[in-house]
Short mmCIF file of C-alpha atoms and ligand atoms in Angstrom, two decimals:
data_model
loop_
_atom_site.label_atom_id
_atom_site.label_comp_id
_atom_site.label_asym_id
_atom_site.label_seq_id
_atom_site.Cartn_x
_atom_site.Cartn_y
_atom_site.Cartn_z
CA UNK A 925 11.86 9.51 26.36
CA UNK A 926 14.16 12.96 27.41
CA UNK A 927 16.45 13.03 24.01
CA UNK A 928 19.55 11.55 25.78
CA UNK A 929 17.91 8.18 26.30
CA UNK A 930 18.20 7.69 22.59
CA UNK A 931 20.38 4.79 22.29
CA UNK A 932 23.49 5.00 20.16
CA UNK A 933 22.52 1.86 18.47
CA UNK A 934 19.08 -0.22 17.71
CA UNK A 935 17.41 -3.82 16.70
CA UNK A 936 16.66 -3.70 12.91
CA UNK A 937 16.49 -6.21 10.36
CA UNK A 938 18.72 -5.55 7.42
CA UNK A 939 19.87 -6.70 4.34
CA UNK A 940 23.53 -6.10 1.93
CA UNK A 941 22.59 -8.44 -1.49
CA UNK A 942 20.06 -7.28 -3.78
CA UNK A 943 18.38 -9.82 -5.90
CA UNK A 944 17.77 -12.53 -3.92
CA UNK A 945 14.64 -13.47 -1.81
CA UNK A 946 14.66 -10.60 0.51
CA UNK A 947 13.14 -13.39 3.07
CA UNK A 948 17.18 -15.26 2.79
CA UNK A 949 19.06 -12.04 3.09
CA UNK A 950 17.72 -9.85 6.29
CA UNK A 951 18.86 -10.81 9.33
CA UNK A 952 18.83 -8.85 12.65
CA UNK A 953 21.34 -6.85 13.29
CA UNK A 954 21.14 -6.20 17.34
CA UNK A 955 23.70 -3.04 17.17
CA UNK A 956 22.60 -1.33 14.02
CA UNK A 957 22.96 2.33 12.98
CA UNK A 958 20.11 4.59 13.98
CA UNK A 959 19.44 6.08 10.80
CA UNK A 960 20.65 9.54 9.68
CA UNK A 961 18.61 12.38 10.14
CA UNK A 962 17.62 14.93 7.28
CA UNK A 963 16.42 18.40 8.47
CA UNK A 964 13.05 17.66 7.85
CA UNK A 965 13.07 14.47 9.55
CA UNK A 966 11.45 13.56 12.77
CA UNK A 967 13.25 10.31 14.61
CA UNK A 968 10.10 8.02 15.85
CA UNK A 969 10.95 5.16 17.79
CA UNK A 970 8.66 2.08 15.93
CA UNK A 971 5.32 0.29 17.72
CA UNK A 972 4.59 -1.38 14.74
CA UNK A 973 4.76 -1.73 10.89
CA UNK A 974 3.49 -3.26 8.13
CA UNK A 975 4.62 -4.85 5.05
CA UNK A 976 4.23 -4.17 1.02
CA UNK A 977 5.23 -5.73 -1.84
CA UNK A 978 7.25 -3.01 -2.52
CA UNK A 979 9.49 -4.01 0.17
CA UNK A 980 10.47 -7.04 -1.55
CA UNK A 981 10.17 -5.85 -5.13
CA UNK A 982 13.04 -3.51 -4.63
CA UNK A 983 15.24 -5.81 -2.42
CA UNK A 984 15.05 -7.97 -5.37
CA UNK A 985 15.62 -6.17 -8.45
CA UNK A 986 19.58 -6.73 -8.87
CA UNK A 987 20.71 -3.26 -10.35
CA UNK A 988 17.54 -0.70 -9.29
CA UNK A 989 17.49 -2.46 -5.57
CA UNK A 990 21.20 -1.86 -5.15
CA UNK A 991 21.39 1.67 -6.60
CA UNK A 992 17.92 2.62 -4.68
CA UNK A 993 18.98 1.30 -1.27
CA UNK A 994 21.35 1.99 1.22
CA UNK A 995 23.77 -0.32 2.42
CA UNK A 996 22.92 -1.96 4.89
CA UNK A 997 19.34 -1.73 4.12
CA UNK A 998 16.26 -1.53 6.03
CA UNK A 999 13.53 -2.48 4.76
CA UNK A 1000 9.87 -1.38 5.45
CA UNK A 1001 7.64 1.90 4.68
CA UNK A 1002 4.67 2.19 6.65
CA UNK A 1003 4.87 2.41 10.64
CA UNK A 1004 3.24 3.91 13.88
CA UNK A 1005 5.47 5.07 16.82
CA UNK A 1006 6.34 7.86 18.67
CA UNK A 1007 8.51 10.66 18.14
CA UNK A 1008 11.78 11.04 19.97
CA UNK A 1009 13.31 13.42 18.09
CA UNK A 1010 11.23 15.76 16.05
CA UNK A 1011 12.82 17.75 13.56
CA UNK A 1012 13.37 21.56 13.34
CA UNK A 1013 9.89 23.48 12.93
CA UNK A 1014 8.49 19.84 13.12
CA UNK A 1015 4.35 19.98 13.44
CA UNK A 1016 5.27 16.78 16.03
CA UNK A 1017 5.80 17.15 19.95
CA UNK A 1018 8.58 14.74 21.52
CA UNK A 1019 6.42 11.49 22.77
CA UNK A 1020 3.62 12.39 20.32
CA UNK A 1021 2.16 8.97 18.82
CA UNK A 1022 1.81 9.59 14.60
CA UNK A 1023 1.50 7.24 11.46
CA UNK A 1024 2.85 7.19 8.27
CA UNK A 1025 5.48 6.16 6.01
CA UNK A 1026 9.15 6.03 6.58
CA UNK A 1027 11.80 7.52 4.46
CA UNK A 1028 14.19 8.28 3.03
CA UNK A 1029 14.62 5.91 0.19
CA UNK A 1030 12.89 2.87 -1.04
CA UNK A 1031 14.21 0.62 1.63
CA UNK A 1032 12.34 3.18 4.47
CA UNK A 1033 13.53 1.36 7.18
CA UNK A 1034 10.53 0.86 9.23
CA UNK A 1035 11.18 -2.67 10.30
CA UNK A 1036 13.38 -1.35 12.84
CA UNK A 1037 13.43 0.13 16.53
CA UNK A 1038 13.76 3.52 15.32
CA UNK A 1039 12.91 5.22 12.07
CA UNK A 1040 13.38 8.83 10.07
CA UNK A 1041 10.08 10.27 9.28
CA UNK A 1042 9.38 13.03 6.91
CA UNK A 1043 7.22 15.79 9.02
CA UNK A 1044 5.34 15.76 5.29
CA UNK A 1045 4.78 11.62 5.26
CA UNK A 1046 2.96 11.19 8.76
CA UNK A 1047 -0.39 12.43 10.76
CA UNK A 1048 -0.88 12.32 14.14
CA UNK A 1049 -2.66 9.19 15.91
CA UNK A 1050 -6.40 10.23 15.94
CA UNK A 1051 -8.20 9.60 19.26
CA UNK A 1052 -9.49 6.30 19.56
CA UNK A 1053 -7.08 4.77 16.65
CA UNK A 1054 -5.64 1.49 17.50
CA UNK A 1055 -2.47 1.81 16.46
CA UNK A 1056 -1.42 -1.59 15.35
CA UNK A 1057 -4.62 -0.81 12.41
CA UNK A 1058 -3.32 2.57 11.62
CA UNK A 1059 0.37 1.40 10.96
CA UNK A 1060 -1.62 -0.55 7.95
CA UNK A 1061 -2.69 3.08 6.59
CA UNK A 1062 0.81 4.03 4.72
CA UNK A 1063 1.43 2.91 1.22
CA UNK A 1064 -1.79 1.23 0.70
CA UNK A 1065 -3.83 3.53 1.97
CA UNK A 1066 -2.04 6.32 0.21
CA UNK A 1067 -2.28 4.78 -3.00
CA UNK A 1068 -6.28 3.91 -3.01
CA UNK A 1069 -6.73 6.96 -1.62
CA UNK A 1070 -4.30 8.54 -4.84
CA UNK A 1071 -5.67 6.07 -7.42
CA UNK A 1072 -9.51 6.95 -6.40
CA UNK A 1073 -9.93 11.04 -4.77
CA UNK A 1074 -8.75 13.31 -7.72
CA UNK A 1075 -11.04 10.94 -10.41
CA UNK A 1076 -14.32 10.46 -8.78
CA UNK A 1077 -17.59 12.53 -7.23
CA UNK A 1078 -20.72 11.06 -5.80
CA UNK A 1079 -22.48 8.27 -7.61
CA UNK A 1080 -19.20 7.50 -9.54
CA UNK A 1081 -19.23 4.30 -10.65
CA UNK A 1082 -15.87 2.53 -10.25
CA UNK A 1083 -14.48 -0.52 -11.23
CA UNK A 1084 -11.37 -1.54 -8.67
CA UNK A 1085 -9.93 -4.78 -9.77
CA UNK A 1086 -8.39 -6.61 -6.79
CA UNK A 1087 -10.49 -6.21 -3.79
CA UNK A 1088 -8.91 -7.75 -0.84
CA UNK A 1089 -5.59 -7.05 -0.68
CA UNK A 1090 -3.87 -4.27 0.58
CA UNK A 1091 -4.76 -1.34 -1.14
CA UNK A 1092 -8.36 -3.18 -2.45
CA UNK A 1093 -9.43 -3.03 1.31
CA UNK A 1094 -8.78 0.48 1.45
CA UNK A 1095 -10.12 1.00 -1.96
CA UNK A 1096 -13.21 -0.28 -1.74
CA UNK A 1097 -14.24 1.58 1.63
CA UNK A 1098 -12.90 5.08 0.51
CA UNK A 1099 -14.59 4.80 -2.65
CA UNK A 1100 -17.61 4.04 -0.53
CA UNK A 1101 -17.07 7.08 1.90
CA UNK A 1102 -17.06 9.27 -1.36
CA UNK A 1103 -20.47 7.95 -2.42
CA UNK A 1104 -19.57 5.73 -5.69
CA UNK A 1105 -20.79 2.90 -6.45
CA UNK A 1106 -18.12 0.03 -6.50
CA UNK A 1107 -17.66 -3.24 -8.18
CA UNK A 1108 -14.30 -5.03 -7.37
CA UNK A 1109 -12.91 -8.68 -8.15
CA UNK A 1110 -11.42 -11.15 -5.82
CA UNK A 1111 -11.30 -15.39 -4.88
CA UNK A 1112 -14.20 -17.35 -3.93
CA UNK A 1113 -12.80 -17.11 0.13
CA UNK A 1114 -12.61 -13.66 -0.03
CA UNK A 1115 -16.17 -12.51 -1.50
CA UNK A 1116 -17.89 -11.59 1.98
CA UNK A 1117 -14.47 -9.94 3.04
CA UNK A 1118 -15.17 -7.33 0.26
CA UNK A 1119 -19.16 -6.84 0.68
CA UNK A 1120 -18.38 -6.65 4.17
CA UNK A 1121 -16.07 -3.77 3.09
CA UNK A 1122 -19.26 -2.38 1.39
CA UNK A 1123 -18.49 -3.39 -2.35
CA UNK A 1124 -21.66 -3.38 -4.25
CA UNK A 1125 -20.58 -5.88 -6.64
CA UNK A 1126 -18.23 -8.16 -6.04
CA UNK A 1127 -16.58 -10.75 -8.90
CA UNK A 1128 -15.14 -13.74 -8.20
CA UNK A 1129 -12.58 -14.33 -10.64
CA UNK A 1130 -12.37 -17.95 -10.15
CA UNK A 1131 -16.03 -18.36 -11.47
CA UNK A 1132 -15.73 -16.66 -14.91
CA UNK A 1133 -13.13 -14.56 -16.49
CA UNK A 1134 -13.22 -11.11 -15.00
CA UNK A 1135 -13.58 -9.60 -18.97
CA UNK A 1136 -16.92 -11.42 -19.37
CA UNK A 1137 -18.41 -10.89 -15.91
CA UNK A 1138 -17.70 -6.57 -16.67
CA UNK A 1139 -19.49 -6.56 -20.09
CA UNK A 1140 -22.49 -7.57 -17.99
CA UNK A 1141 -22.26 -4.47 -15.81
CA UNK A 1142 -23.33 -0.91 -16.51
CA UNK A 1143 -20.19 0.94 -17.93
CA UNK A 1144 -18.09 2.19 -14.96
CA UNK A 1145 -16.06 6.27 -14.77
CA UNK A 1146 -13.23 5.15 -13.22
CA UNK A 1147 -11.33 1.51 -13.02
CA UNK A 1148 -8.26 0.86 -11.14
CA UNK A 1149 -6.18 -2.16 -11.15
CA UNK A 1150 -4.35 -3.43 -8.38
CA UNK A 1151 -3.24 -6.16 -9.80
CA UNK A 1152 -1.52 -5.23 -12.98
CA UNK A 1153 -0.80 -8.42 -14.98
CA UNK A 1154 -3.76 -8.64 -16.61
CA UNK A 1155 -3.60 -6.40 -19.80
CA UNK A 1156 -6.80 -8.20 -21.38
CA UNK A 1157 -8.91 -5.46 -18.84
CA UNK A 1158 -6.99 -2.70 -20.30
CA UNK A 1159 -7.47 -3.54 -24.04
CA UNK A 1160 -10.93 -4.26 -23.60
CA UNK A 1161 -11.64 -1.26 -21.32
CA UNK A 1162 -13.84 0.49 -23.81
CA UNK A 1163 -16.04 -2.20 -23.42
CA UNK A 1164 -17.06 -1.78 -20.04
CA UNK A 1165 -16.58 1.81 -19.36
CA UNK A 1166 -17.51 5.43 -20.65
CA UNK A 1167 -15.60 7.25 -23.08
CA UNK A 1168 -14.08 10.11 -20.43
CA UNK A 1169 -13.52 7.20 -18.11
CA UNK A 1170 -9.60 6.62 -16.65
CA UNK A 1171 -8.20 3.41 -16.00
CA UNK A 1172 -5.07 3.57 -13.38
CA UNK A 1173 -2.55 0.92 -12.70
CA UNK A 1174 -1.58 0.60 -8.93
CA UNK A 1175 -0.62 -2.83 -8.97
CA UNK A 1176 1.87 -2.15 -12.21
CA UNK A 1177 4.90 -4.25 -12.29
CA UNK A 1178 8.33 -2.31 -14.02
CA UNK A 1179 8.92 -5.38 -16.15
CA UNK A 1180 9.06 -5.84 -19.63
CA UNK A 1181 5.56 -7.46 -20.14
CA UNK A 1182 4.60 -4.07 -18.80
CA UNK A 1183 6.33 -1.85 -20.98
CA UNK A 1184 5.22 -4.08 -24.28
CA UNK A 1185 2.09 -3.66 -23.27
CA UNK A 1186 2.26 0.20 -23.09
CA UNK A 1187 3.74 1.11 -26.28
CA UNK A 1188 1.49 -1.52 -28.07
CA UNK A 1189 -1.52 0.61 -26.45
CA UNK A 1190 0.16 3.82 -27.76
CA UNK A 1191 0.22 2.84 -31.23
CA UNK A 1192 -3.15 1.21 -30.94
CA UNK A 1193 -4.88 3.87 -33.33
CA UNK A 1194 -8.20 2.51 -31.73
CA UNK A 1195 -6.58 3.44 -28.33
CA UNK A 1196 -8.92 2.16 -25.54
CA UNK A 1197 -11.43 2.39 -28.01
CA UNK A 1198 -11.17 6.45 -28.71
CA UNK A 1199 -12.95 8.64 -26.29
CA UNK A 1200 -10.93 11.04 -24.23
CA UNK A 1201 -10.12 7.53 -22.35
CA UNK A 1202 -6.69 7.98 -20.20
CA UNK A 1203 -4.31 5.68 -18.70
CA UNK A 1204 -2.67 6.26 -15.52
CA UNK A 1205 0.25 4.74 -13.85
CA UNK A 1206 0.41 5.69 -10.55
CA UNK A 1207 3.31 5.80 -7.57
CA UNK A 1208 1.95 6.52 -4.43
CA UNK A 1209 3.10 10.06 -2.53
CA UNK A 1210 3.59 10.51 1.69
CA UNK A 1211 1.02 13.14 1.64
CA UNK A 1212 -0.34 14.20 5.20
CA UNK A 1213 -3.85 15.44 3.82
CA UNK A 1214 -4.61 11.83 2.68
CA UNK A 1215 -3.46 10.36 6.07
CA UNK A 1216 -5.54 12.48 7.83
CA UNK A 1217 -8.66 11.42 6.03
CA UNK A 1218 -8.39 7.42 6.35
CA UNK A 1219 -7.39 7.93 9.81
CA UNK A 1220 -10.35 10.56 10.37
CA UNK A 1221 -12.64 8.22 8.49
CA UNK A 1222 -11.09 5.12 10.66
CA UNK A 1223 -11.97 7.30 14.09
CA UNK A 1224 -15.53 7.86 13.05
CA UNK A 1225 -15.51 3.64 12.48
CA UNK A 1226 -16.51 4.20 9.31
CA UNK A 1227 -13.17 2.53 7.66
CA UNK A 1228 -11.42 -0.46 9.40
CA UNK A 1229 -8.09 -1.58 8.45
CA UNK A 1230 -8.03 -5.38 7.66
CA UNK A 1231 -5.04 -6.80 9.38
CA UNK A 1232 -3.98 -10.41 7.58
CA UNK A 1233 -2.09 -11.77 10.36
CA UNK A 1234 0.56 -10.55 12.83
CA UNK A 1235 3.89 -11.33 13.62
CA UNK A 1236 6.48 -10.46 16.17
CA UNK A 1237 9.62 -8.52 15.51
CA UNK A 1238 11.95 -11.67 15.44
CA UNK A 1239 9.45 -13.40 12.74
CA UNK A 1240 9.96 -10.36 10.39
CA UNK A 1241 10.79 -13.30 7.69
CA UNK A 1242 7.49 -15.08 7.90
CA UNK A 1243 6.18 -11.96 7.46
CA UNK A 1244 7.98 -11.39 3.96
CA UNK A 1245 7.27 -14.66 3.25
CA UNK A 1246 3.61 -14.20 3.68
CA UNK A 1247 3.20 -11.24 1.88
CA UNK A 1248 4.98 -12.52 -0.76
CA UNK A 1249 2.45 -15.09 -1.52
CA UNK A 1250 0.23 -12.47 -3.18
CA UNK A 1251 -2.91 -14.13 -1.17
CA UNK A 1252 -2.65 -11.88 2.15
CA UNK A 1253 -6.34 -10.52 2.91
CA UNK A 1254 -5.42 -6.92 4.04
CA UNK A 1255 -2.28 -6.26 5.61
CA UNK A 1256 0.91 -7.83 7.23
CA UNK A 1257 1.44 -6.13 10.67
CA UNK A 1258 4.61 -6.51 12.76
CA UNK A 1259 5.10 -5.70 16.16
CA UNK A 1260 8.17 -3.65 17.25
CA UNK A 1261 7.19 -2.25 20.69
CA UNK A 1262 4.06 -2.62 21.81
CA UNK A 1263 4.87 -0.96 25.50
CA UNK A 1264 4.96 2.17 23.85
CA UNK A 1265 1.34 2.38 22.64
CA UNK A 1266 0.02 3.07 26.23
CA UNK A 1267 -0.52 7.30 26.53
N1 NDP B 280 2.08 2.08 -7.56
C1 NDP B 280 2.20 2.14 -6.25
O1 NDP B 280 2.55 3.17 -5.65
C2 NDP B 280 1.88 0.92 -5.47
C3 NDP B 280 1.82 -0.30 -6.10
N2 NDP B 280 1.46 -1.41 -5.40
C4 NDP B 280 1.34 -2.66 -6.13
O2 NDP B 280 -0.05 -2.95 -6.21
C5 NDP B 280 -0.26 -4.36 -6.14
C6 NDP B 280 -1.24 -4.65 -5.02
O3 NDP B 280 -0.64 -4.31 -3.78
P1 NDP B 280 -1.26 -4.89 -2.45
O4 NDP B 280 -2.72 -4.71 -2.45
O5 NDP B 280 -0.49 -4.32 -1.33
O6 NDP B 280 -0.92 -6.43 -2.66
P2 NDP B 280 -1.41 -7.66 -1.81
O7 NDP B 280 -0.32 -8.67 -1.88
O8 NDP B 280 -1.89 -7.22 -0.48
O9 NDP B 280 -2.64 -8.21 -2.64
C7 NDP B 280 -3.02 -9.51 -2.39
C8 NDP B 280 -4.40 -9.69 -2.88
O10 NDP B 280 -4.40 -9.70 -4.30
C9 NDP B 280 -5.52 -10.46 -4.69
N3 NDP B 280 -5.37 -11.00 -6.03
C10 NDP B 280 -4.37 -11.77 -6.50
N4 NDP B 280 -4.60 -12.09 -7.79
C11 NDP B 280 -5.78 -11.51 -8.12
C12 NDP B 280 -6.55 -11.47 -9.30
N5 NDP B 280 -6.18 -12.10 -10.40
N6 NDP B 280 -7.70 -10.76 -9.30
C13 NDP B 280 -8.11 -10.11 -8.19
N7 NDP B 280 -7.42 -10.12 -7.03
C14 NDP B 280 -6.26 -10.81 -7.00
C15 NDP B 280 -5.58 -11.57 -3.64
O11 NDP B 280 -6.92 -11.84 -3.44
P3 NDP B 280 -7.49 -13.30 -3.71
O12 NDP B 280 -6.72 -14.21 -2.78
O13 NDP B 280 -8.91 -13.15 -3.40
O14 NDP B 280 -7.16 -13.58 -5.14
C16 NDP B 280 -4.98 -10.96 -2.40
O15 NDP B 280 -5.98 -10.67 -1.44
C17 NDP B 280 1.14 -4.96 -5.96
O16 NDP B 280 1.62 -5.33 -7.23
C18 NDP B 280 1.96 -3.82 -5.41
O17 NDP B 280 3.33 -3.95 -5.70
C19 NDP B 280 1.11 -1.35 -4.08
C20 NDP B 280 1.19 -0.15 -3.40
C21 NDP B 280 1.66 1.05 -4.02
#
């Protein structure tokens, strides 16, 4: 597309009110904005994108949701589409297909014809990518791949609570491609989805409390939780893992359970049980290092994205609405222009 076919105006779903169910306030807007171009920003014009909790989280938080997003709002972080527009100095050529995550604020604005990408928060498509699987990659890709790289080697053993989700999926199979060995927790439907992933061990949660089932297991280097309510793993940590170990939340939610929780584990003077034990909370970072390794490790088949279900642009509700159920198996893909994926 020669740079003055760029329409003035675009499709995207939008939304003004914060704190409600971000499924009730978007609605398409057929002649919105394209979005405003930083320096550093390519504009890519959207194949598909997929959907994180995030995206709702923030639409719904009354005072942090309006003061993080703009107004109107897009929401949506993680995409796959081709650039239009690359920035100045941009690695990108115009046409060139890339993934990655949308910017600039919280509310990214991927669910939309045409998005502003950081030249730092995409990759390009590798060869033989489908693109609908690597517009999954973004934020939950980024964070297992954040929560799991710096913290392990080979024959790590690591603990990932919450298995077969959106970031467990990724989880599980990068901490495979490093060579650890991985136990991870999910529902009885969704124990073959996770040894299929290659989990070693896999604990259903809904046979015996999670707590119980780990004090059976060899002590484990590294946990991570992505699923973040349940502070009874994090107490108890020094019961199922070794003293150096490091237990990071993904899945932590900024409420005030949350925050209790934390300063009672500072003044815990047993903390975690002693032992140069550490606690990370982590917020994952567009880094294009990362993306290039899932979606090198996704071209030599040896990660696949796990797509949940798919919807078409116009059904961009359903797909909140699914996500929000907190039972998706992998990830919520929408469609935005699927003409464009031919080379
Ligand atoms: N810090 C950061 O930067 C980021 C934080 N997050 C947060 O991490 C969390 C996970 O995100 P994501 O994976 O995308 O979420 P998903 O909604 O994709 O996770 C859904 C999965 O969670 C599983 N699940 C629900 N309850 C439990 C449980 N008690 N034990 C084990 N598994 C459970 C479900 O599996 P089943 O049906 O088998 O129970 C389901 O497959 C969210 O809270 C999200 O906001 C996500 C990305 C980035």
């Amino acid at each position: 597309m020669a740079e003055n076919d760029i329409p003035s105006t675009m499709k995207a779903w939008q939304y003004t009110t914060a704190g409600a169910g971000l499924e009730n306030t978007m609605q398409i807007n057929p002649s919105a904005q394209l979005p405003k171009l930083k320096s550093d920003q390519n504009l890519v014009r959207v194949i598909a994108m997929a959907v994180n909790p995030v995206d709702y989280k923030i639409a719904e938080l009354p005072i942090v949701g309006r003061l993080a997003v703009s107004n109107p709002a897009t929401p949506g972080l993680d995409l796959v589409g081709r650039v239009v527009k690359p920035a100045a100095g941009s690695p990108f050529k115009v046409g060139q297909l890339v993934f990655g995550v949308s910017g600039p604020t919280a509310a990214g604005g991927a669910m939309a014809e045409y998005a502003a990408v950081n030249s730092t928060a995409a990759a390009p498509l590798p060869e033989g990518v489908d693109p609908l699987k690597a517009c999954t990659v973004g934020i939950a890709g980024l964070s297992a791949c954040q929560s799991i790289l710096p913290y392990v080697k080979d024959g790590s053993r690591v603990f990932l609570n919450g298995g077969s989700g959106g970031v467990g999926t990724f989880g599980i199979q990068i901490a495979k491609a490093l060579g650890c060995h991985v136990t991870t927790t999910c529902s009885t439907a969704n124990v073959e989805l996770c040894k299929s992933l290659g989990a070693d061990e896999v604990l259903d949660y809904k046979q015996a409390p999670v707590l119980e089932q780990l004090k059976k297991q060899k002590p484990f280097d590294h946990v991570v939780d992505n699923v973040g309510s349940q502070f009874d793993l994090y107490f108890h940590a020094h019961e199922y893992t070794n003293p150096s170990a490091k237990y990071v939340f993904v899945g932590a939610s900024p409420g005030f359970g949350f925050v209790w929780a934390m300063m009672k584990a500072m003044l815990l003077p047993g903390f975690l049980g002693g032992g140069q034990r550490k606690l990370g909370v982590m917020a994952a970072v567009p880094k294009v290092d990362d993306l290039k390794m899932i979606g090198g490790l996704m071209a030599e088949g040896r990660l696949r994205a796990v797509v949940d279900s798919e919807f078409a642009f116009v059904d961009g509700k359903k797909a909140i609405a699914r996500q929000k159920t907190g039972r998706a198996r992998g990830k919520i893909v929408v469609t935005v222009n699927q003409e464009l994926v031919e080379r």
